[in-house]
């Protein structure tokens, strides 16, 4: 059962497909997720328009693939989201069991390919994870190829900081430039 929302509100902004009438919302700290869940459910019911050819389509296994930076959202927002998705019988993929620092697996990349909607929870430290950025690239590529829906959620971050790679996002890319080749970092910047 979902907890009652607290009185403290945190701005949570998200952008969906062009058909979405909902472009900005506030969810409570304890996550009154019903409005968001309704949006996801409606998105699943509306056929996605795509320029992908019929030979480029995949059979979806998951309705939603959730991409997140664990330390930022695991104990709060994510746990409430997962509870709501489960209660409403929405098939989703969340990877809990990958230890920090491990390589992104083929199974995870396949889970991205066979998901209909990509829920990307941009949080303060999302861009500091090379794994999250690799997921992001794969999700955008699949969205373009198969017509899957990208649904970014801005959790405790300003969307313009993400878009323009300022603040923690800018700092993360400076750090990545010392660890990864320039082409990889430029690809991540482009897809973000």
PDB file of C-alpha atoms in Angstrom:
ATOM      1  CA  UNK A   1       0.000   0.000   0.000  1.00  0.00           C
ATOM      2  CA  UNK A   2       1.383   3.428  -0.858  1.00  0.00           C
ATOM      3  CA  UNK A   3       2.144   5.770   2.008  1.00  0.00           C
ATOM      4  CA  UNK A   4       0.342   9.057   2.436  1.00  0.00           C
ATOM      5  CA  UNK A   5       2.263  11.899   0.794  1.00  0.00           C
ATOM      6  CA  UNK A   6       4.255  14.180   3.023  1.00  0.00           C
ATOM      7  CA  UNK A   7       3.655  17.902   2.999  1.00  0.00           C
ATOM      8  CA  UNK A   8       7.103  18.652   1.604  1.00  0.00           C
ATOM      9  CA  UNK A   9       7.034  18.817  -2.175  1.00  0.00           C
ATOM     10  CA  UNK A  10       9.980  18.333  -4.481  1.00  0.00           C
ATOM     11  CA  UNK A  11       9.741  19.583  -8.047  1.00  0.00           C
ATOM     12  CA  UNK A  12       9.788  16.661 -10.449  1.00  0.00           C
ATOM     13  CA  UNK A  13       9.663  17.576 -14.104  1.00  0.00           C
ATOM     14  CA  UNK A  14       9.199  15.196 -16.956  1.00  0.00           C
ATOM     15  CA  UNK A  15       8.780  15.371 -20.692  1.00  0.00           C
ATOM     16  CA  UNK A  16       6.985  12.648 -22.606  1.00  0.00           C
ATOM     17  CA  UNK A  17       5.927  12.128 -26.152  1.00  0.00           C
ATOM     18  CA  UNK A  18       4.319  15.003 -28.032  1.00  0.00           C
ATOM     19  CA  UNK A  19       0.867  13.599 -27.255  1.00  0.00           C
ATOM     20  CA  UNK A  20       1.378  14.151 -23.537  1.00  0.00           C
ATOM     21  CA  UNK A  21      -0.717  16.885 -21.999  1.00  0.00           C
ATOM     22  CA  UNK A  22       1.289  16.592 -18.798  1.00  0.00           C
ATOM     23  CA  UNK A  23       4.596  18.436 -18.946  1.00  0.00           C
ATOM     24  CA  UNK A  24       5.285  19.528 -15.382  1.00  0.00           C
ATOM     25  CA  UNK A  25       4.192  18.189 -12.066  1.00  0.00           C
ATOM     26  CA  UNK A  26       5.006  18.071  -8.381  1.00  0.00           C
ATOM     27  CA  UNK A  27       5.213  14.780  -6.569  1.00  0.00           C
ATOM     28  CA  UNK A  28       5.494  14.622  -2.813  1.00  0.00           C
ATOM     29  CA  UNK A  29       8.622  13.378  -1.067  1.00  0.00           C
ATOM     30  CA  UNK A  30       6.875  10.053  -0.380  1.00  0.00           C
ATOM     31  CA  UNK A  31       5.788  10.001  -4.008  1.00  0.00           C
ATOM     32  CA  UNK A  32       2.112  10.396  -4.712  1.00  0.00           C
ATOM     33  CA  UNK A  33       2.702   8.572  -7.933  1.00  0.00           C
ATOM     34  CA  UNK A  34      -0.870   8.050  -9.096  1.00  0.00           C
ATOM     35  CA  UNK A  35      -0.813  10.865 -11.689  1.00  0.00           C
ATOM     36  CA  UNK A  36       2.492   9.668 -13.060  1.00  0.00           C
ATOM     37  CA  UNK A  37       1.329   6.058 -13.135  1.00  0.00           C
ATOM     38  CA  UNK A  38      -1.823   7.079 -14.982  1.00  0.00           C
ATOM     39  CA  UNK A  39       0.347   8.826 -17.563  1.00  0.00           C
ATOM     40  CA  UNK A  40       2.462   5.692 -18.027  1.00  0.00           C
ATOM     41  CA  UNK A  41      -0.661   3.507 -18.320  1.00  0.00           C
ATOM     42  CA  UNK A  42      -2.184   5.823 -20.905  1.00  0.00           C
ATOM     43  CA  UNK A  43       1.072   5.891 -22.823  1.00  0.00           C
ATOM     44  CA  UNK A  44       1.024   2.099 -22.984  1.00  0.00           C
ATOM     45  CA  UNK A  45      -2.512   2.119 -24.392  1.00  0.00           C
ATOM     46  CA  UNK A  46      -1.830   4.646 -27.154  1.00  0.00           C
ATOM     47  CA  UNK A  47      -0.084   3.195 -30.200  1.00  0.00           C
ATOM     48  CA  UNK A  48       3.325   4.709 -30.689  1.00  0.00           C
ATOM     49  CA  UNK A  49       3.896   6.377 -34.024  1.00  0.00           C
ATOM     50  CA  UNK A  50       7.175   5.526 -35.603  1.00  0.00           C
ATOM     51  CA  UNK A  51       9.073   5.762 -38.821  1.00  0.00           C
ATOM     52  CA  UNK A  52      10.587   2.346 -38.095  1.00  0.00           C
ATOM     53  CA  UNK A  53       9.867  -0.240 -40.758  1.00  0.00           C
ATOM     54  CA  UNK A  54       8.071  -3.470 -39.895  1.00  0.00           C
ATOM     55  CA  UNK A  55      11.353  -5.365 -40.283  1.00  0.00           C
ATOM     56  CA  UNK A  56      12.862  -3.182 -37.546  1.00  0.00           C
ATOM     57  CA  UNK A  57      10.261  -3.996 -34.892  1.00  0.00           C
ATOM     58  CA  UNK A  58      10.937  -6.106 -31.804  1.00  0.00           C
ATOM     59  CA  UNK A  59       8.559  -8.066 -29.632  1.00  0.00           C
ATOM     60  CA  UNK A  60       8.373  -6.164 -26.330  1.00  0.00           C
ATOM     61  CA  UNK A  61       8.980  -8.141 -23.155  1.00  0.00           C
ATOM     62  CA  UNK A  62       8.764  -5.214 -20.727  1.00  0.00           C
ATOM     63  CA  UNK A  63       6.417  -2.266 -20.751  1.00  0.00           C
ATOM     64  CA  UNK A  64       8.945  -0.050 -18.949  1.00  0.00           C
ATOM     65  CA  UNK A  65      12.736  -0.069 -18.564  1.00  0.00           C
ATOM     66  CA  UNK A  66      13.805   2.121 -15.638  1.00  0.00           C
ATOM     67  CA  UNK A  67      17.223   3.784 -15.905  1.00  0.00           C
ATOM     68  CA  UNK A  68      18.468   5.394 -12.703  1.00  0.00           C
ATOM     69  CA  UNK A  69      21.494   6.193 -10.555  1.00  0.00           C
ATOM     70  CA  UNK A  70      20.939   3.910  -7.581  1.00  0.00           C
ATOM     71  CA  UNK A  71      22.289   5.983  -4.729  1.00  0.00           C
ATOM     72  CA  UNK A  72      20.151   8.983  -5.703  1.00  0.00           C
ATOM     73  CA  UNK A  73      16.722   7.367  -5.948  1.00  0.00           C
ATOM     74  CA  UNK A  74      16.775   3.724  -4.816  1.00  0.00           C
ATOM     75  CA  UNK A  75      15.419   4.177  -1.279  1.00  0.00           C
ATOM     76  CA  UNK A  76      12.764   6.807  -1.975  1.00  0.00           C
ATOM     77  CA  UNK A  77      11.274   7.635  -5.325  1.00  0.00           C
ATOM     78  CA  UNK A  78      12.248   4.386  -7.051  1.00  0.00           C
ATOM     79  CA  UNK A  79      10.823   2.110  -4.365  1.00  0.00           C
ATOM     80  CA  UNK A  80       7.460   3.901  -4.580  1.00  0.00           C
ATOM     81  CA  UNK A  81       7.505   3.816  -8.379  1.00  0.00           C
ATOM     82  CA  UNK A  82       8.221   0.079  -8.398  1.00  0.00           C
ATOM     83  CA  UNK A  83       5.469  -0.561  -5.882  1.00  0.00           C
ATOM     84  CA  UNK A  84       2.978   1.361  -8.029  1.00  0.00           C
ATOM     85  CA  UNK A  85       4.063  -0.375 -11.239  1.00  0.00           C
ATOM     86  CA  UNK A  86       3.787  -3.776  -9.532  1.00  0.00           C
ATOM     87  CA  UNK A  87       0.369  -3.052  -8.035  1.00  0.00           C
ATOM     88  CA  UNK A  88      -0.877  -2.059 -11.477  1.00  0.00           C
ATOM     89  CA  UNK A  89       0.650  -5.122 -13.154  1.00  0.00           C
ATOM     90  CA  UNK A  90       2.917  -3.165 -15.456  1.00  0.00           C
ATOM     91  CA  UNK A  91       5.854  -5.292 -16.593  1.00  0.00           C
ATOM     92  CA  UNK A  92       9.079  -3.437 -15.905  1.00  0.00           C
ATOM     93  CA  UNK A  93      12.811  -3.981 -15.789  1.00  0.00           C
ATOM     94  CA  UNK A  94      14.905  -2.550 -12.976  1.00  0.00           C
ATOM     95  CA  UNK A  95      18.428  -3.799 -12.453  1.00  0.00           C
ATOM     96  CA  UNK A  96      19.116  -4.076  -8.741  1.00  0.00           C
ATOM     97  CA  UNK A  97      21.848  -6.650  -8.733  1.00  0.00           C
ATOM     98  CA  UNK A  98      24.726  -5.146 -10.651  1.00  0.00           C
ATOM     99  CA  UNK A  99      27.623  -4.223  -8.368  1.00  0.00           C
ATOM    100  CA  UNK A 100      29.138  -0.776  -8.794  1.00  0.00           C
ATOM    101  CA  UNK A 101      31.985  -0.707 -11.290  1.00  0.00           C
ATOM    102  CA  UNK A 102      30.986  -3.797 -13.300  1.00  0.00           C
ATOM    103  CA  UNK A 103      30.722  -3.717 -17.088  1.00  0.00           C
ATOM    104  CA  UNK A 104      27.290  -3.252 -18.639  1.00  0.00           C
ATOM    105  CA  UNK A 105      26.003  -6.696 -19.592  1.00  0.00           C
ATOM    106  CA  UNK A 106      24.527  -8.038 -22.809  1.00  0.00           C
ATOM    107  CA  UNK A 107      21.437  -9.059 -20.812  1.00  0.00           C
ATOM    108  CA  UNK A 108      20.903  -5.447 -19.736  1.00  0.00           C
ATOM    109  CA  UNK A 109      21.317  -4.167 -23.289  1.00  0.00           C
ATOM    110  CA  UNK A 110      18.821  -6.793 -24.460  1.00  0.00           C
ATOM    111  CA  UNK A 111      16.341  -5.714 -21.756  1.00  0.00           C
ATOM    112  CA  UNK A 112      16.563  -2.191 -23.187  1.00  0.00           C
ATOM    113  CA  UNK A 113      15.855  -3.482 -26.694  1.00  0.00           C
ATOM    114  CA  UNK A 114      12.739  -5.405 -25.615  1.00  0.00           C
ATOM    115  CA  UNK A 115      11.146  -2.614 -23.559  1.00  0.00           C
ATOM    116  CA  UNK A 116       8.437  -0.313 -24.928  1.00  0.00           C
ATOM    117  CA  UNK A 117       9.046   2.741 -22.735  1.00  0.00           C
ATOM    118  CA  UNK A 118      12.301   4.035 -21.296  1.00  0.00           C
ATOM    119  CA  UNK A 119      11.826   5.843 -18.009  1.00  0.00           C
ATOM    120  CA  UNK A 120      15.050   7.776 -17.454  1.00  0.00           C
ATOM    121  CA  UNK A 121      15.297   9.207 -13.955  1.00  0.00           C
ATOM    122  CA  UNK A 122      17.780  12.059 -14.260  1.00  0.00           C
ATOM    123  CA  UNK A 123      19.067  12.752 -10.761  1.00  0.00           C
ATOM    124  CA  UNK A 124      22.040  14.651  -9.392  1.00  0.00           C
ATOM    125  CA  UNK A 125      24.608  11.901 -10.030  1.00  0.00           C
ATOM    126  CA  UNK A 126      23.101  10.207 -13.104  1.00  0.00           C
ATOM    127  CA  UNK A 127      25.801  11.523 -15.463  1.00  0.00           C
ATOM    128  CA  UNK A 128      28.616  10.479 -13.131  1.00  0.00           C
ATOM    129  CA  UNK A 129      27.818   6.848 -13.969  1.00  0.00           C
ATOM    130  CA  UNK A 130      29.310   5.642 -17.234  1.00  0.00           C
ATOM    131  CA  UNK A 131      26.854   2.755 -17.009  1.00  0.00           C
ATOM    132  CA  UNK A 132      23.877   5.141 -16.957  1.00  0.00           C
ATOM    133  CA  UNK A 133      25.295   6.980 -19.953  1.00  0.00           C
ATOM    134  CA  UNK A 134      25.792   3.727 -21.878  1.00  0.00           C
ATOM    135  CA  UNK A 135      22.172   2.813 -21.093  1.00  0.00           C
ATOM    136  CA  UNK A 136      21.077   6.254 -22.298  1.00  0.00           C
ATOM    137  CA  UNK A 137      22.858   5.850 -25.637  1.00  0.00           C
ATOM    138  CA  UNK A 138      21.286   2.412 -26.153  1.00  0.00           C
ATOM    139  CA  UNK A 139      17.811   3.716 -25.212  1.00  0.00           C
ATOM    140  CA  UNK A 140      18.016   6.637 -27.653  1.00  0.00           C
ATOM    141  CA  UNK A 141      19.272   4.346 -30.421  1.00  0.00           C
ATOM    142  CA  UNK A 142      16.404   1.892 -29.811  1.00  0.00           C
ATOM    143  CA  UNK A 143      13.916   4.744 -29.647  1.00  0.00           C
ATOM    144  CA  UNK A 144      15.062   5.969 -33.048  1.00  0.00           C
ATOM    145  CA  UNK A 145      15.215   2.493 -34.605  1.00  0.00           C
ATOM    146  CA  UNK A 146      12.107   0.845 -33.116  1.00  0.00           C
ATOM    147  CA  UNK A 147       9.944   3.818 -32.144  1.00  0.00           C
ATOM    148  CA  UNK A 148      10.129   3.128 -28.402  1.00  0.00           C
ATOM    149  CA  UNK A 149       9.127   5.992 -26.113  1.00  0.00           C
ATOM    150  CA  UNK A 150      11.646   7.977 -24.050  1.00  0.00           C
ATOM    151  CA  UNK A 151      10.204   9.437 -20.857  1.00  0.00           C
ATOM    152  CA  UNK A 152      12.751  11.556 -18.956  1.00  0.00           C
ATOM    153  CA  UNK A 153      12.034  12.381 -15.319  1.00  0.00           C
ATOM    154  CA  UNK A 154      14.017  15.175 -13.660  1.00  0.00           C
ATOM    155  CA  UNK A 155      14.353  14.236  -9.990  1.00  0.00           C
ATOM    156  CA  UNK A 156      15.799  17.017  -7.849  1.00  0.00           C
ATOM    157  CA  UNK A 157      17.647  18.456 -10.863  1.00  0.00           C
ATOM    158  CA  UNK A 158      16.888  21.355 -13.156  1.00  0.00           C
ATOM    159  CA  UNK A 159      16.255  20.128 -16.727  1.00  0.00           C
ATOM    160  CA  UNK A 160      18.379  22.977 -18.106  1.00  0.00           C
ATOM    161  CA  UNK A 161      21.365  21.754 -16.046  1.00  0.00           C
ATOM    162  CA  UNK A 162      20.959  18.345 -17.669  1.00  0.00           C
ATOM    163  CA  UNK A 163      20.427  19.766 -21.159  1.00  0.00           C
ATOM    164  CA  UNK A 164      23.339  22.218 -20.952  1.00  0.00           C
ATOM    165  CA  UNK A 165      25.501  19.922 -18.802  1.00  0.00           C
ATOM    166  CA  UNK A 166      25.991  22.351 -15.947  1.00  0.00           C
ATOM    167  CA  UNK A 167      26.427  21.726 -12.241  1.00  0.00           C
ATOM    168  CA  UNK A 168      26.900  18.068 -11.330  1.00  0.00           C
ATOM    169  CA  UNK A 169      26.369  17.111 -14.985  1.00  0.00           C
ATOM    170  CA  UNK A 170      29.192  19.362 -16.166  1.00  0.00           C
ATOM    171  CA  UNK A 171      31.462  18.110 -13.378  1.00  0.00           C
ATOM    172  CA  UNK A 172      30.715  14.498 -14.322  1.00  0.00           C
ATOM    173  CA  UNK A 173      31.757  15.052 -17.925  1.00  0.00           C
ATOM    174  CA  UNK A 174      34.990  16.755 -16.885  1.00  0.00           C
ATOM    175  CA  UNK A 175      35.773  13.645 -14.809  1.00  0.00           C
ATOM    176  CA  UNK A 176      34.825  11.313 -17.684  1.00  0.00           C
ATOM    177  CA  UNK A 177      37.227  13.145 -20.007  1.00  0.00           C
ATOM    178  CA  UNK A 178      40.134  11.959 -17.842  1.00  0.00           C
ATOM    179  CA  UNK A 179      38.988   8.307 -17.905  1.00  0.00           C
ATOM    180  CA  UNK A 180      37.480   7.744 -21.361  1.00  0.00           C
ATOM    181  CA  UNK A 181      38.446   8.612 -24.911  1.00  0.00           C
ATOM    182  CA  UNK A 182      37.139  11.847 -26.370  1.00  0.00           C
ATOM    183  CA  UNK A 183      34.839  10.130 -28.881  1.00  0.00           C
ATOM    184  CA  UNK A 184      33.037   8.214 -26.119  1.00  0.00           C
ATOM    185  CA  UNK A 185      32.555  11.333 -23.999  1.00  0.00           C
ATOM    186  CA  UNK A 186      31.358  13.353 -27.000  1.00  0.00           C
ATOM    187  CA  UNK A 187      28.827  10.608 -27.783  1.00  0.00           C
ATOM    188  CA  UNK A 188      27.516  10.721 -24.202  1.00  0.00           C
ATOM    189  CA  UNK A 189      27.280  14.512 -24.316  1.00  0.00           C
ATOM    190  CA  UNK A 190      25.399  14.377 -27.621  1.00  0.00           C
ATOM    191  CA  UNK A 191      22.832  11.826 -26.423  1.00  0.00           C
ATOM    192  CA  UNK A 192      22.282  13.629 -23.138  1.00  0.00           C
TER     193      UNK A 192
END
